[in-house]
Short mmCIF file of C-alpha atoms and ligand atoms in Angstrom, two decimals:
data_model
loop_
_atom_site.label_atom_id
_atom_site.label_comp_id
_atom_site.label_asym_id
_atom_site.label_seq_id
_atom_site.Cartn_x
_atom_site.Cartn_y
_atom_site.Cartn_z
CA UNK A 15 16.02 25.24 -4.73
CA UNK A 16 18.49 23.92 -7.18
CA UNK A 17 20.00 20.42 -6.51
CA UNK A 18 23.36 22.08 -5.55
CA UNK A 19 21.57 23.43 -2.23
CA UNK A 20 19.10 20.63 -1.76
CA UNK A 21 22.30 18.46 -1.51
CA UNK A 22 22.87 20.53 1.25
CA UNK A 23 19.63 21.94 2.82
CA UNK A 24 17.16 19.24 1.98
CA UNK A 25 15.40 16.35 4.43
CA UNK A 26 16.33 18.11 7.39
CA UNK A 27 15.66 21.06 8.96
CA UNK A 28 16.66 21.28 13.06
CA UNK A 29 14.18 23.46 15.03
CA UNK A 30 15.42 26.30 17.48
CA UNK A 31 18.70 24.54 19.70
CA UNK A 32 18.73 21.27 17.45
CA UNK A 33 21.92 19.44 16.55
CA UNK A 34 23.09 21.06 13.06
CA UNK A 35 23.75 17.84 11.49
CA UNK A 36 21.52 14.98 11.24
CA UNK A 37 21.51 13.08 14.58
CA UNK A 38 22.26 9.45 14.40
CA UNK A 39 19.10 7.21 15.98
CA UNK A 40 21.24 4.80 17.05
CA UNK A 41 18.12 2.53 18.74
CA UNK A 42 16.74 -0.19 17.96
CA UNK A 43 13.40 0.89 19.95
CA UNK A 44 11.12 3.90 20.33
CA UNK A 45 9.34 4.93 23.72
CA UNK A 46 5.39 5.41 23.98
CA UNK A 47 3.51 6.46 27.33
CA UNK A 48 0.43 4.08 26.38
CA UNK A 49 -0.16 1.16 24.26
CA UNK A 50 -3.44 3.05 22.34
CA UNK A 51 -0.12 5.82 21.27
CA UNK A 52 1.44 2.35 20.01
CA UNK A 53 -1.86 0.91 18.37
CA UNK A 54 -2.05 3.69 16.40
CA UNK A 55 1.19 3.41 15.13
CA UNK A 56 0.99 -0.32 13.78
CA UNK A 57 -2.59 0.10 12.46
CA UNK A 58 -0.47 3.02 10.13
CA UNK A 59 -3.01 5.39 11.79
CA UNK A 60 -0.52 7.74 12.93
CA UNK A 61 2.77 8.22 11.38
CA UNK A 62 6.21 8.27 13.71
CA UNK A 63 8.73 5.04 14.78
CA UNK A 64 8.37 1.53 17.01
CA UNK A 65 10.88 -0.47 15.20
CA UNK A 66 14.36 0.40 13.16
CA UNK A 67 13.63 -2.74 11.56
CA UNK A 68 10.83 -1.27 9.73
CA UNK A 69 12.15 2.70 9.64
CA UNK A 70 14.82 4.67 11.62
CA UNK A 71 14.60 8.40 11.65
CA UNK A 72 17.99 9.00 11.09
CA UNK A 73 17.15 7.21 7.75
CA UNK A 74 13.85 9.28 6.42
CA UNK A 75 16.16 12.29 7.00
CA UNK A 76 18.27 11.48 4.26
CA UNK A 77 15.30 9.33 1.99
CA UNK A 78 13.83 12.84 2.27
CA UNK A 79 16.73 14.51 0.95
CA UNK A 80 17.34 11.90 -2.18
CA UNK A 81 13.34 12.38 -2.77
CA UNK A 82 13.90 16.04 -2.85
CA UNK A 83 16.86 15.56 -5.13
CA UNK A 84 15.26 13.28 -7.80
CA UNK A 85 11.82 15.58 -7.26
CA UNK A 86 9.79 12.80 -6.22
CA UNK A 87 6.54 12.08 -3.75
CA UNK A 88 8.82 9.85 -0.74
CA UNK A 89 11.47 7.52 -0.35
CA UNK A 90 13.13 4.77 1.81
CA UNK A 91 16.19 3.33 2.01
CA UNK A 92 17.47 0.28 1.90
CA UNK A 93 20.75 -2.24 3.49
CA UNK A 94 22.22 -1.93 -0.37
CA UNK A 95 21.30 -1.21 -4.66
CA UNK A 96 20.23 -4.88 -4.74
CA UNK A 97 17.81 -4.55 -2.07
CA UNK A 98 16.50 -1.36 -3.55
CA UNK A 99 15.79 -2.96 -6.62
CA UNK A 100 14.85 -6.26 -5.37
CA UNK A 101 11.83 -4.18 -3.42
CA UNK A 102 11.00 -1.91 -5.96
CA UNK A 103 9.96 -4.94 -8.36
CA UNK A 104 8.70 -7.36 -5.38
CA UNK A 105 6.22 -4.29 -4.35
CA UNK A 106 4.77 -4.23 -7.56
CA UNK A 107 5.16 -8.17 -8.80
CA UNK A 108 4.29 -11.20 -7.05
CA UNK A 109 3.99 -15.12 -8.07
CA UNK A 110 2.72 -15.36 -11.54
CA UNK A 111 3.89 -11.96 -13.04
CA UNK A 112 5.41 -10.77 -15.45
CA UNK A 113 7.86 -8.07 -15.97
CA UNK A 114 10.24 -6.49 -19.10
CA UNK A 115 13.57 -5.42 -18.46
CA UNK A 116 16.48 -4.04 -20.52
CA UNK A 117 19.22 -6.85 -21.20
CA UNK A 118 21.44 -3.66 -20.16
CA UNK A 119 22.12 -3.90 -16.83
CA UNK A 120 24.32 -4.18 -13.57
CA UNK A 121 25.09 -7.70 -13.37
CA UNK A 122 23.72 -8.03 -10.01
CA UNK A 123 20.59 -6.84 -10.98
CA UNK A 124 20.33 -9.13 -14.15
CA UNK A 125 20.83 -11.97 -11.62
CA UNK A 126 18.42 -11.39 -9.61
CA UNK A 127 15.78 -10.90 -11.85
CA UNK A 128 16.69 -13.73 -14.22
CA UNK A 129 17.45 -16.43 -11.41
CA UNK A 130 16.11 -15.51 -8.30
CA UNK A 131 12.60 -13.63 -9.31
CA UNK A 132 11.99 -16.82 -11.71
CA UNK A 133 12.94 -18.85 -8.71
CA UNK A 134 9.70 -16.69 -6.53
CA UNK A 135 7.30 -17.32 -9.97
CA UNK A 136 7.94 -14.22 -11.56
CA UNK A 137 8.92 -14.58 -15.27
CA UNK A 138 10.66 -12.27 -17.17
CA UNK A 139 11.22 -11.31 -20.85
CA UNK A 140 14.78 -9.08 -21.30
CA UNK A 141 14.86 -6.35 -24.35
CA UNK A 142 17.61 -4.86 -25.83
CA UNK A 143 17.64 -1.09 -24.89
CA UNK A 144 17.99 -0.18 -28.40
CA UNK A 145 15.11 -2.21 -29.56
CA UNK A 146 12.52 -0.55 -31.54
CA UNK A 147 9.07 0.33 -30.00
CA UNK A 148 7.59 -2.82 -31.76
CA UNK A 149 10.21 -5.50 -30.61
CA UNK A 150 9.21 -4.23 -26.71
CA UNK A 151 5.42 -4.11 -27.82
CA UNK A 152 6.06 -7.29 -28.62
CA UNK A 153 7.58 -8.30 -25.49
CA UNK A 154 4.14 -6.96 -23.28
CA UNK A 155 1.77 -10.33 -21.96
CA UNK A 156 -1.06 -9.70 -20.33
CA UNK A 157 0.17 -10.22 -16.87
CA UNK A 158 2.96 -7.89 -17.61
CA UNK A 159 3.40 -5.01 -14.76
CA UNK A 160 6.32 -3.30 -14.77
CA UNK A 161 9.22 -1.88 -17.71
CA UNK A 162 13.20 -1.77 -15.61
CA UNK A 163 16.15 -0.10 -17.32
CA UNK A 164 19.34 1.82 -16.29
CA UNK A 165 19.81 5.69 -16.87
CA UNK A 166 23.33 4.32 -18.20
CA UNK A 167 24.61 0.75 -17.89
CA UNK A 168 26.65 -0.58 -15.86
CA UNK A 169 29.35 -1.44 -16.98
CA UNK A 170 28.28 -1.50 -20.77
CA UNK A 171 27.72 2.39 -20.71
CA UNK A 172 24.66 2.24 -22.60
CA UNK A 173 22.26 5.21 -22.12
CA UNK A 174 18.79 4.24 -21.67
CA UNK A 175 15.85 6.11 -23.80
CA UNK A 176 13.49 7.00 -20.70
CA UNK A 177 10.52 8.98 -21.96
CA UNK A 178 10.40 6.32 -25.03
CA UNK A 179 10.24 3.27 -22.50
CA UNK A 180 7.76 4.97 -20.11
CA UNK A 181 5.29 6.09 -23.19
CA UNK A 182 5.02 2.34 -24.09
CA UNK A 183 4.75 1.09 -20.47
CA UNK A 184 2.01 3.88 -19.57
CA UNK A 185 0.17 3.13 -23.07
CA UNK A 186 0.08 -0.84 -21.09
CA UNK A 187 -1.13 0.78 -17.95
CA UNK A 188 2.28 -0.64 -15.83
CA UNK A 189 5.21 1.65 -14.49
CA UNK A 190 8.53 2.49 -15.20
CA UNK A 191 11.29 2.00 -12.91
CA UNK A 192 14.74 3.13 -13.62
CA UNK A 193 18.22 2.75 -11.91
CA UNK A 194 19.79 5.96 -11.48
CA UNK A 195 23.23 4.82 -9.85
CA UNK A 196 25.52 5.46 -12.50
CA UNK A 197 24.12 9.55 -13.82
CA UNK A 198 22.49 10.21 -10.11
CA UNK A 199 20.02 13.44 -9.97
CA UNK A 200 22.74 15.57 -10.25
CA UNK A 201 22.95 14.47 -14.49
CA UNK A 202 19.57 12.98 -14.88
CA UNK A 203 16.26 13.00 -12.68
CA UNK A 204 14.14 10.80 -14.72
CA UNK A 205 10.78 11.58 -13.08
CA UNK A 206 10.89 14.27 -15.38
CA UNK A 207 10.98 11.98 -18.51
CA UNK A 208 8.14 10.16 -17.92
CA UNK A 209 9.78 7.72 -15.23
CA UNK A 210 7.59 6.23 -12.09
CA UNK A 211 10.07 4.88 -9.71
CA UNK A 212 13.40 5.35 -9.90
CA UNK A 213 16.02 3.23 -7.73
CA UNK A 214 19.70 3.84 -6.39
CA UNK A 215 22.60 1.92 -5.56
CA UNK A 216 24.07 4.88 -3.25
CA UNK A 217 27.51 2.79 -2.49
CA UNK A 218 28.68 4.12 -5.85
CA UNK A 219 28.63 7.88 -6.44
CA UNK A 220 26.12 8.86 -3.71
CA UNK A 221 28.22 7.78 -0.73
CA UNK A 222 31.15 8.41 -2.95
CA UNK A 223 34.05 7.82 -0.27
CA UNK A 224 34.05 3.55 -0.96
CA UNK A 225 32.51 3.63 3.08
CA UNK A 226 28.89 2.58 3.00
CA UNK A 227 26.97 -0.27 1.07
CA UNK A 228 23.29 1.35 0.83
CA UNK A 229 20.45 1.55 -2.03
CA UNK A 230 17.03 4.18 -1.90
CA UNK A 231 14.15 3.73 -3.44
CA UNK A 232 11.95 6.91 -4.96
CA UNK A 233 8.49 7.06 -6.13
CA UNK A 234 7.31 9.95 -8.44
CA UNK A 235 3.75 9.80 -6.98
CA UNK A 236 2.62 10.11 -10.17
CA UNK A 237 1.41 6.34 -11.40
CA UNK A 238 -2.77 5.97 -11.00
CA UNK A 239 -2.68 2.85 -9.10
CA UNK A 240 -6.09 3.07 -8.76
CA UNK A 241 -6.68 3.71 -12.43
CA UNK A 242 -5.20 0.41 -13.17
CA UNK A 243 -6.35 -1.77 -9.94
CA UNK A 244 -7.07 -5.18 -11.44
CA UNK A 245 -3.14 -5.41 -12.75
CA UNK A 246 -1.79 -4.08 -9.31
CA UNK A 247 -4.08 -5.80 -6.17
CA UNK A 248 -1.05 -5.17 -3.80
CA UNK A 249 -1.88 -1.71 -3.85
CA UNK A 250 -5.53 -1.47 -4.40
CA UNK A 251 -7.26 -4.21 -2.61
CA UNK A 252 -7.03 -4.52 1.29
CA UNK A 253 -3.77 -5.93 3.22
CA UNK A 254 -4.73 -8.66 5.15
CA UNK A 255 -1.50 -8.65 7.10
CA UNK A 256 -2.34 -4.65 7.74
CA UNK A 257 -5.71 -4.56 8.76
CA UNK A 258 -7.50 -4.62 5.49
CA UNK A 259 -5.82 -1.20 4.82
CA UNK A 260 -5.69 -0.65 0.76
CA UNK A 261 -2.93 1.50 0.50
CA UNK A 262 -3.64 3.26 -2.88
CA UNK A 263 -6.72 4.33 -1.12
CA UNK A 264 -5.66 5.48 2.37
CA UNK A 265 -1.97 6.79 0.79
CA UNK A 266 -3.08 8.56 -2.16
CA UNK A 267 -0.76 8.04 -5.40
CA UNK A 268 2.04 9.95 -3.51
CA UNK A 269 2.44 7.33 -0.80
CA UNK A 270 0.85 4.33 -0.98
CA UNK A 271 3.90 2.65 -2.78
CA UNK A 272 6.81 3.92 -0.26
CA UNK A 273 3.63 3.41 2.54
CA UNK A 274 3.44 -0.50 1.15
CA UNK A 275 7.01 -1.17 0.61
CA UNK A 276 7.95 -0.20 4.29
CA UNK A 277 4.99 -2.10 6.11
CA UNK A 278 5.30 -5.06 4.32
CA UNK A 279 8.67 -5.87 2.62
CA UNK A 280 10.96 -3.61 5.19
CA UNK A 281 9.17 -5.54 8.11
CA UNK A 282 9.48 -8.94 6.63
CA UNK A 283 12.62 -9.14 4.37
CA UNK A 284 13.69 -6.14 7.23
CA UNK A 285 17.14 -5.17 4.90
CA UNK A 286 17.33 -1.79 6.66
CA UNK A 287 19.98 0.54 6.45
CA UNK A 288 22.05 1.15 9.08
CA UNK A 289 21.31 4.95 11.11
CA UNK A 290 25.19 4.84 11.42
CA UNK A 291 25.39 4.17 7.44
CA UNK A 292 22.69 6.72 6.65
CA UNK A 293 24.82 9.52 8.43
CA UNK A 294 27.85 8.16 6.20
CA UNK A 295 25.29 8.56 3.15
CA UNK A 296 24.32 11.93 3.75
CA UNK A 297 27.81 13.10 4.21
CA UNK A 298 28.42 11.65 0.74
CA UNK A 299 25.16 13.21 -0.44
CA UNK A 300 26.50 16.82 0.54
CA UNK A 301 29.15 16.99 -1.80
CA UNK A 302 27.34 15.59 -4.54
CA UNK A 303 26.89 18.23 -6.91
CA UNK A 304 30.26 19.29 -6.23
CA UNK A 305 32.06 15.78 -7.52
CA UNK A 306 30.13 14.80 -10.19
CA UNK A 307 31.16 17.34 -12.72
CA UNK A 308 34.61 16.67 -11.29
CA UNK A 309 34.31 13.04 -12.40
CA UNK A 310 32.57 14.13 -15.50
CA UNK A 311 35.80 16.18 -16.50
CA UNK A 312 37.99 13.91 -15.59
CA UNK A 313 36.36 10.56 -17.75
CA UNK A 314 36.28 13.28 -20.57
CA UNK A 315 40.22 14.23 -20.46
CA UNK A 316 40.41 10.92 -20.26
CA UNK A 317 38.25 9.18 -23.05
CA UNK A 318 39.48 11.86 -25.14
CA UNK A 319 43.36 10.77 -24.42
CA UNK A 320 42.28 7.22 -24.89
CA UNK A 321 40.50 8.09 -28.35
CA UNK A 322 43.71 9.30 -29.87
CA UNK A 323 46.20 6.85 -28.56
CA UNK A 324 47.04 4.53 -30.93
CA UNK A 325 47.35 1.68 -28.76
CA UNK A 326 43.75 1.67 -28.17
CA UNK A 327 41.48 0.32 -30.19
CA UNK A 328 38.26 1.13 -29.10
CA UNK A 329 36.64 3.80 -26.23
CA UNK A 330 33.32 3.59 -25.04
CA UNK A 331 32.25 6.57 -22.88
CA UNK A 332 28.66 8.59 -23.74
CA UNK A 333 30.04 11.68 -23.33
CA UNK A 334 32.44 11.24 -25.84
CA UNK A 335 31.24 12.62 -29.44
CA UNK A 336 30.94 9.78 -32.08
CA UNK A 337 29.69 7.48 -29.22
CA UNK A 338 27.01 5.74 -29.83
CA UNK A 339 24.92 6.67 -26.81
CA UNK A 340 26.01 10.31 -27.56
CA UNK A 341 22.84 11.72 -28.44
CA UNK A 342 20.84 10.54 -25.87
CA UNK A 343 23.31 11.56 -23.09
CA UNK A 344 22.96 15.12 -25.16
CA UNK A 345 19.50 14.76 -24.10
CA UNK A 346 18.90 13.13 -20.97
CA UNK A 347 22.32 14.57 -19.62
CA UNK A 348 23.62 17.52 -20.63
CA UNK A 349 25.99 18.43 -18.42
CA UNK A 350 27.68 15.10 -18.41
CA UNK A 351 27.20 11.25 -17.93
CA UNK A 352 29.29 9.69 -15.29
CA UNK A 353 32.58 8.83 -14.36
CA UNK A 354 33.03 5.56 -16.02
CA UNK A 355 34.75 4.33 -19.41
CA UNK A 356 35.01 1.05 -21.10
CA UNK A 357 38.04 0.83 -23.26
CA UNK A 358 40.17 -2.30 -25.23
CA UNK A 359 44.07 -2.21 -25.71
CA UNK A 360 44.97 -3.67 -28.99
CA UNK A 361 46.80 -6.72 -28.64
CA UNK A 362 43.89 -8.64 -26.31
CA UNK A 363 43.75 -10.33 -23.46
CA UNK A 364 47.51 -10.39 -23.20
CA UNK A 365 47.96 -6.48 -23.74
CA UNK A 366 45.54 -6.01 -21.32
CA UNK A 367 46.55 -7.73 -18.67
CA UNK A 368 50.07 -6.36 -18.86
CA UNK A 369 48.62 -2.67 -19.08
CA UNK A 370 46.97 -3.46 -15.60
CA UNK A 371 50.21 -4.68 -14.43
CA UNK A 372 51.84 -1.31 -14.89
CA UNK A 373 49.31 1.61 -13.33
CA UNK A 374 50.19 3.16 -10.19
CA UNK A 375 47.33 5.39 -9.08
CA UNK A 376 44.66 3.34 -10.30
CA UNK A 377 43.28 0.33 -8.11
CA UNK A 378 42.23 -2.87 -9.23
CA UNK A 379 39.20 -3.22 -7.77
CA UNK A 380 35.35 -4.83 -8.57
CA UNK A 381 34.06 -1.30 -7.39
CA UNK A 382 33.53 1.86 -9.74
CA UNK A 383 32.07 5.27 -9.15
CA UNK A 384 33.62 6.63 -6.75
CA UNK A 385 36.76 9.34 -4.97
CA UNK A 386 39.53 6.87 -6.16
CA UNK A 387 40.13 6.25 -9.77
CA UNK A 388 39.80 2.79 -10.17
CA UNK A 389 40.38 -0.17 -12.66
CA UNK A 390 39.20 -3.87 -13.79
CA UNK A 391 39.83 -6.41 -16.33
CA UNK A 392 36.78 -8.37 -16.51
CA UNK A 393 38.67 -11.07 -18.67
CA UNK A 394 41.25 -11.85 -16.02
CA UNK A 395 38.71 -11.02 -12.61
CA UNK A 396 35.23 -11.91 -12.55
CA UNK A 397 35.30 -13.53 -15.56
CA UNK A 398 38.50 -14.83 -15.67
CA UNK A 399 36.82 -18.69 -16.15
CA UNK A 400 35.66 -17.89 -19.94
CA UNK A 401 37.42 -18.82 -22.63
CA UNK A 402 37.89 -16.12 -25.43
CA UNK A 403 34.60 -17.35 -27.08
CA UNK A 404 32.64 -17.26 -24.20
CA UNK A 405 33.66 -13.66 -23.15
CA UNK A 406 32.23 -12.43 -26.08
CA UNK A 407 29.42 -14.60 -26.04
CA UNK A 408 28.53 -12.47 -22.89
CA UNK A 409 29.33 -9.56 -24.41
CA UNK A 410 32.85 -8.83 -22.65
CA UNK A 411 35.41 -8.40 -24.74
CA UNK A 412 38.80 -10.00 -23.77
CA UNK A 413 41.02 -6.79 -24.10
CA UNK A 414 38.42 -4.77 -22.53
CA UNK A 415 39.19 -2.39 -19.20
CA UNK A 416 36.44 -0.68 -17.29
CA UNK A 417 38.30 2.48 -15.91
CA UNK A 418 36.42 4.43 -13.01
CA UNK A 419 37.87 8.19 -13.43
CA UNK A 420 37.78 9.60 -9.01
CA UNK A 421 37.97 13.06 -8.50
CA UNK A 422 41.88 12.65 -8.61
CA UNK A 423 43.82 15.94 -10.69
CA UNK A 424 42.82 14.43 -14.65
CA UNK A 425 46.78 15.00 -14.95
CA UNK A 426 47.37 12.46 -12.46
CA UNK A 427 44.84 9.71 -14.08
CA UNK A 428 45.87 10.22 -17.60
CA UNK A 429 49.68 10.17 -16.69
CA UNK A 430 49.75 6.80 -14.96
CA UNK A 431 47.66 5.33 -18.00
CA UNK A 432 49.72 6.58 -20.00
CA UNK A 433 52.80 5.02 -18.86
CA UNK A 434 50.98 1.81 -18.07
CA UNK A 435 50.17 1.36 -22.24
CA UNK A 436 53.62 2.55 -22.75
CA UNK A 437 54.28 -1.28 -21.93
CA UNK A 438 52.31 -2.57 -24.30
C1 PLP B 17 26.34 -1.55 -7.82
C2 PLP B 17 25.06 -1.45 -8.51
C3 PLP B 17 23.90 -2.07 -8.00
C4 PLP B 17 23.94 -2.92 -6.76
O1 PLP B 17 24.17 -2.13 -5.66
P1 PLP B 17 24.82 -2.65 -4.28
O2 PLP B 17 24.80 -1.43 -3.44
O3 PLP B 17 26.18 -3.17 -4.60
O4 PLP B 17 23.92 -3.72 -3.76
C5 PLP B 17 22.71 -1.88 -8.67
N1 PLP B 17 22.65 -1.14 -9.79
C6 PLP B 17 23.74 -0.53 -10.32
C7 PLP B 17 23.62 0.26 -11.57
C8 PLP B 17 24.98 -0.66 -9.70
O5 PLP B 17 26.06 -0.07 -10.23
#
């Protein structure tokens, strides 16, 4: 099936009389006729539900249908992106660790791994994404065991060089895991460049209606644990909180990481999604294919209206042709990036902040990817303490607008910009 239908069709499939839709397991607590049924269960002997905590039906419906969509093994998901991510690495990593990520990132996610993974023991060494195969050779230690990047950057719009990265973390033996919130499998399904694991933040395009905070986590089934034991003893030496169960062994390379991340972070850190959010989700997740190439268009139109105004002095947007990141989009995403531009108004902060003062349709808000078209000026929100120096120090530039194109008419979008830099 292509993607379009799996949107659709996938994770669920009701039997004779069965609700149509996905029914919402609204319960916190699943019903056994003896406590052997039960044992069973907990000693991950036999596969089904005790505990929403841990898993929730109504959730593995629409994990299954993600999975399908990025072509991978099995998937969970999680109470948001962060947690996603957070699990993905914690699965893998533990105290004493290492792990290389790309300095482009969501900066949630660069948080988290530079503060609060260093705070748990785990160190980290950041690469630029455009740095040559050397510099992240370079960066490898031996108790390295993981490579993290983003299919494109949020919010720097960078595109990511997949199959390069996972070539140089499979030559070390250690997986690649990708964020895939910004292109989703409807532009990119990096599995099929080389990537291991690939994460979501589905508040953004995947619920795509600003309702639900949510994250999913994929595996390809494709990294040997086994093959590389001594970096990974998570997975290939026995659980003592499970029973002595090894899960590479008893879950095969197509389970044993969704298997381990479920009985052991899901039940302890327990940031499940909500059944009643997971409905939301899949809602969002049926009209997928639809609205992407509708925001696709519409950050085209516009980029392209931005590129030739002359009160702009710069457009960022990997779809556009000159961009930087233009050829790799060509290659990872051919039929278009994302929704999302960076731009900067000539005239700096000033200009800038008057051109936000003006739009109409637009929201100011710290959200992007999704229905609405919306708008931020990092200089004057969440970085509205730096001076001009430190913004770029950071790498924001004072004059610069991150513009989220919804699936708004692109006549619409462009108009009110148009009249908002008509006041600059
Ligand atoms: C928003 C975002 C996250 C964090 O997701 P939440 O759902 O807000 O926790 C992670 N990665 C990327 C690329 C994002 O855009």
């Amino acid at each position: 099936m292509k993607n379009d239908t799996k949107c659709i069709e996938a994770g669920y499939t009701p039997k004779n009389g069965e609700s149509r839709m996905i029914p919402i397991i609204q319960s916190t607590t699943f019903k056994y006729d003896t406590s052997e049924d039960m044992g069973k269960l907990f000693d991950l002997e036999a596969s089904g539900y005790f505990y929403t905590r841990l898993q929730n039906p109504t959730n593995d419906y629409v994990a299954g249908k993600i999975c399908a969509l990025e072509g991978g093994s099995a998937a969970m998901l999680t109470s948001s992106g962060q947690a996603a991510n957070f699990f993905a690495i914690f699965n893998i990593c533990s105290c004493g660790d290492h792990l290389i990520a790309s300095a482009a990132i969501y900066g949630g996610t660069f948080n988290l791994i530079n503060v609060t993974l260093r705070k748990m023991g785990i160190d980290v060494t950041f690469v630029d994404s455009d740095a040559t195969d050397e510099e992240i050779e370079k960066a490898f230690k031996p108790n390295t065991k993981l490579i993290f990047g983003e299919t494109i950057s949020n919010p720097s719009l960078r595109v990511f060089d997949i199959e390069r990265f996972a070539n140089i973390a499979h030559k070390h033996g250690v997986p690649l895991i990708v964020d895939n919130t910004f292109a989703t499998p409807i532009n990119c399904r990096p599995i099929e460049f080389g990537c291991d694991i690939v994460t979501h933040s589905t508040t953004k395009y995947m619920d795509g209606h600003d309702a639900t905070v949510g994250g999913c986590i994929v595996d390809s089934g494709k990294f040997d644990w086994m093959a590389h034991a001594e970096k990974f003893p998570g997975l290939c030496t026995p659980d003592e909180s499970y029973h002595g169960i090894t899960y590479a062994e008893k879950f095969g390379m197509g389970g044993a990481f969704i298997t381990k991340c479920t009985a052991q972070l899901m039940r302890d850190f327990g940031c499940i999604q909500s059944p009643m959010n997971a409905y939301m989700l899949n809602l969002g997740l049926e009209s997928l294919a639809v609205r992407m190439p509708r925001h696709c268009e519409n950050a085209q139109a516009v980029a392209e209206f931005l590129a030739s105004n002359d009160k702009v002095a710069w457009v960022s947007y990997p779809g556009l042709k000159g961009d930087k990141y233009y050829d790799l989009a060509q290659k990872y995403m051919p039929n278009g990036t994302c929704g999302v531009i960076s731009f900067g108004v000539k005239g700096g902060r000033k200009a800038a902040e008057e051109f936000m003062k003006h739009l109409k349709l637009a929201i100011i808000a710290t959200h992007v990817a999704d229905a609405h078209s919306c708008v931020l000026h990092p200089a004057s929100a969440t970085h509205r303490q730096l001076t001009d120096e430190q913004l770029v120090e950071c790498g924001v530039k004072p004059e610069g607008i991150r513009f989220s194109c919804g699936i708004e008419a692109k006549e619409d979008i462009i108009a009110d910009i148009a009249n908002a830099l008509s006041f600059i």
